[in-house]
Amino acid sequence: MVLVLLALVGTLVCPPVHERTTPPDPAARNELADPEPAPVDFPLPAGERRVPLPTGGGQELRIEVRDRDAGLPLADAEVLLLHEDHHGTLLRSPVPLAPDGTARLESLPSGAYQVLARRRGFFPPPPATVQLPASEPVALLFELEPAALISGELRTVDGSPVASGLVRLSRPDRPQVFHLCPVDPRGDRFESPPLDAGVWTVEFLESPAEQPGPGMVAEVAVVPRQELRLRITVRRPGMEPAADRAPGIEVLD
């Protein structure tokens, strides 16, 4: 059995506006272990296609996705099977999971495959590579490690969308930095990748080269399975703040 574990250290680069995606509903529950979270969709690079699972062969592959710490199945995780067609085009096939977090594929053609598994609120594991046929049945176990998330809304003191600027998350004790752009066309929401537990510094910057303005720095603590929601209110030149919209970073829950 192949055991897939995971870790994440890195930097996110803000994508162009036309490549940004809409985050899950900010009204969602704070508890990431909720059995019905918004599914996480894998990005589809140029030149790749999403197609039904390949059939027509006799090769078997078993997949299981579980919560590493709780030992519970993650039936709502997204699993993709990556494979190439006869033209060499990389294809991605969604793999449905049963309520016990497993899938059994029994008619795969011979060939090389990669399997990806992700779920919101967990660190994404590296892909598992499989070559079929194999000398014995292949079973992949993905044990996903719970993570923390920091998400929130961006607004200006006069209620205008925050269409530029970025949110920076950093660890005072580790060299981890994430730059987060607004993630929908209105520019009023952001969401972190899966985060380690601990204290994070949150800053709003007009550009990576600038320093945060007054009130645009805060320290927050997060733990695994927690989604910490923030409201960042930005004051820009010429704006008059409303009575209930002072600039700053506010914890919502």
XYZ file of C-alpha atoms in Angstrom:
253
model
C 0.000 0.000 0.000
C 1.250 3.444 -0.856
C 0.906 5.909 2.021
C 0.719 9.531 0.941
C 1.640 12.179 3.522
C 1.907 15.911 3.061
C 3.498 19.264 3.901
C 3.301 22.793 2.543
C 5.830 25.596 2.667
C 5.817 28.245 -0.024
C 4.648 31.516 -1.485
C 1.527 32.227 -3.478
C 1.790 34.601 -6.406
C -1.254 36.720 -7.179
C -2.785 35.616 -10.503
C -4.136 38.037 -13.093
C -7.692 39.202 -12.469
C -9.101 37.042 -15.273
C -7.628 33.906 -13.646
C -9.007 34.502 -10.165
C -11.655 32.186 -8.811
C -14.576 32.732 -6.495
C -13.999 31.480 -2.924
C -16.515 29.529 -0.863
C -19.411 31.483 0.625
C -18.047 33.564 3.526
C -21.199 32.710 5.480
C -20.035 29.105 5.669
C -19.543 27.597 9.122
C -16.268 28.171 10.958
C -15.762 24.434 11.506
C -13.775 23.000 8.618
C -14.669 19.439 9.537
C -18.275 20.104 8.495
C -19.350 17.186 6.270
C -20.619 19.459 3.480
C -17.915 22.051 2.659
C -17.618 23.719 -0.719
C -15.595 21.403 -2.994
C -12.126 22.503 -4.002
C -11.634 22.509 -7.756
C -8.224 21.733 -9.204
C -6.939 24.331 -11.673
C -6.901 23.100 -15.251
C -3.647 24.137 -16.974
C -3.658 25.069 -20.646
C -3.665 22.040 -22.914
C -5.373 19.733 -20.419
C -8.917 18.407 -20.594
C -11.301 17.009 -17.992
C -12.974 13.803 -19.187
C -14.812 10.765 -17.754
C -12.776 7.957 -16.240
C -11.037 5.755 -18.821
C -12.422 2.234 -19.286
C -11.910 -0.722 -21.577
C -9.112 -2.440 -19.690
C -8.913 -4.875 -16.828
C -6.638 -3.054 -14.417
C -7.747 -2.325 -10.849
C -6.896 0.651 -8.658
C -8.209 1.309 -5.159
C -8.176 4.753 -3.584
C -8.970 5.819 -0.031
C -8.977 9.339 1.454
C -9.009 9.855 5.212
C -8.515 12.522 7.863
C -5.027 11.763 9.185
C -5.713 12.802 12.776
C -9.327 11.728 13.245
C -9.056 8.600 11.106
C -12.405 9.409 9.480
C -13.198 9.046 5.778
C -13.240 12.207 3.657
C -15.934 11.261 1.176
C -16.268 14.849 -0.047
C -12.607 15.199 -1.021
C -11.935 15.813 -4.695
C -9.884 13.096 -6.371
C -8.561 13.323 -9.922
C -6.952 10.663 -12.091
C -4.387 12.144 -14.507
C -3.550 10.243 -17.694
C -2.629 10.865 -21.333
C -4.564 10.082 -24.496
C -2.911 8.598 -27.593
C -1.961 12.117 -28.743
C -0.048 12.784 -25.521
C -2.627 15.249 -24.194
C -2.883 15.196 -20.412
C -6.429 14.373 -19.283
C -8.010 14.731 -15.854
C -10.820 12.436 -14.762
C -12.818 13.061 -11.559
C -13.016 10.006 -9.290
C -16.219 9.784 -7.205
C -15.774 8.522 -3.658
C -18.170 6.303 -1.741
C -19.469 7.413 1.690
C -16.578 5.531 3.298
C -14.060 7.679 1.394
C -13.034 4.937 -1.026
C -13.113 4.316 -4.760
C -12.499 1.099 -6.657
C -11.630 1.416 -10.337
C -11.780 -2.004 -11.971
C -11.497 -1.465 -15.730
C -8.594 0.914 -16.258
C -6.488 0.490 -19.392
C -2.807 -0.243 -18.942
C -0.627 2.828 -18.621
C 0.816 5.435 -16.285
C -1.461 7.405 -13.963
C -1.180 10.082 -11.327
C -3.762 10.480 -8.578
C -4.446 13.790 -6.804
C -6.576 14.305 -3.692
C -7.609 17.547 -1.990
C -10.147 18.896 0.433
C -10.665 22.415 1.717
C -9.143 22.856 5.175
C -6.463 20.179 4.686
C -2.919 20.300 3.357
C -2.832 18.909 -0.205
C -0.680 15.785 -0.543
C 1.724 15.214 -3.425
C 0.347 13.167 -6.313
C 0.750 9.398 -6.268
C 2.141 7.782 -9.437
C 0.893 4.379 -10.565
C 1.989 2.165 -13.461
C -0.538 -0.460 -14.590
C -0.474 -3.391 -14.895
C 1.245 -4.003 -11.568
C 2.503 -7.230 -10.037
C -0.097 -6.961 -7.255
C -3.267 -4.930 -6.608
C -2.541 -1.240 -6.116
C -4.189 0.571 -3.198
C -3.508 4.252 -2.506
C -4.197 5.722 0.915
C -4.237 9.518 1.149
C -4.120 10.677 4.763
C -4.787 14.411 4.728
C -3.442 16.572 7.526
C -5.897 19.142 8.965
C -4.897 22.761 8.485
C -6.072 26.231 9.450
C -7.446 28.876 7.089
C -7.569 32.658 7.205
C -10.193 34.268 5.001
C -12.170 37.457 4.955
C -13.555 40.467 3.192
C -11.891 43.599 1.892
C -13.631 46.967 1.710
C -12.761 50.636 1.675
C -13.982 53.125 4.253
C -16.488 54.528 1.743
C -17.782 51.109 0.711
C -15.973 50.851 -2.635
C -14.523 47.505 -3.787
C -10.843 46.901 -3.094
C -9.788 46.033 -6.628
C -6.031 46.368 -6.047
C -3.561 45.685 -3.288
C -2.892 42.404 -1.523
C -3.004 40.677 1.836
C 0.295 39.337 3.190
C 0.458 36.525 5.741
C 3.766 35.781 7.435
C 5.100 33.848 10.401
C 7.295 35.695 12.904
C 9.061 32.431 13.757
C 9.340 30.811 10.305
C 10.240 31.909 6.761
C 6.692 31.446 5.459
C 5.081 34.265 3.465
C 1.890 34.199 1.384
C 0.663 37.046 -0.813
C -3.093 36.891 -1.396
C -4.976 38.917 -3.979
C -8.705 39.573 -3.882
C -10.242 36.414 -5.321
C -13.384 37.535 -7.098
C -14.123 40.163 -9.762
C -15.444 42.622 -7.181
C -12.167 42.453 -5.296
C -13.765 42.159 -1.895
C -12.739 38.712 -0.578
C -9.559 36.764 0.069
C -8.666 33.286 1.295
C -5.416 31.709 2.397
C -4.062 28.325 1.385
C -3.944 25.691 4.150
C -1.871 27.091 7.012
C 0.156 25.710 9.903
C -1.178 26.374 13.381
C 0.356 29.282 15.264
C 0.586 33.055 15.181
C 0.395 34.783 11.798
C 0.987 38.429 10.947
C -1.696 39.826 8.618
C -0.915 42.951 6.578
C -2.678 44.840 3.804
C -0.296 46.326 1.221
C -0.980 48.505 -1.797
C 1.926 46.664 -3.508
C 4.572 44.126 -2.414
C 7.203 46.886 -2.352
C 5.260 49.174 0.003
C 4.875 49.131 3.756
C 1.443 48.667 5.343
C -0.406 51.830 6.338
C -1.731 52.720 9.806
C -3.936 49.979 11.228
C -3.080 47.594 8.393
C -1.109 45.114 10.536
C -2.509 42.558 12.985
C -1.382 39.329 14.628
C -3.800 36.419 14.826
C -3.515 32.865 16.141
C -5.040 29.867 14.372
C -5.340 26.157 15.102
C -6.036 23.177 12.821
C -9.671 22.832 11.652
C -10.273 26.528 12.274
C -11.217 29.107 9.675
C -10.494 32.569 11.038
C -12.502 35.247 9.237
C -11.316 38.843 9.057
C -12.633 42.145 7.777
C -9.985 44.493 6.373
C -11.142 48.074 5.890
C -8.841 50.237 3.768
C -8.671 54.027 3.610
C -7.339 55.529 0.407
C -6.547 59.167 -0.441
C -9.635 61.348 -0.723
C -11.956 58.891 1.005
C -14.140 59.955 3.889
C -14.917 57.050 6.238
C -18.469 56.226 7.215
C -19.280 56.198 10.923
C -19.062 52.386 11.088
C -16.079 51.944 8.763
C -12.836 52.875 10.465
C -9.698 51.577 8.728
C -8.168 48.488 10.293
C -8.196 44.686 10.549
C -11.075 43.166 12.512
C -11.610 39.543 13.571
C -15.171 38.501 12.699
C -15.232 35.145 14.510
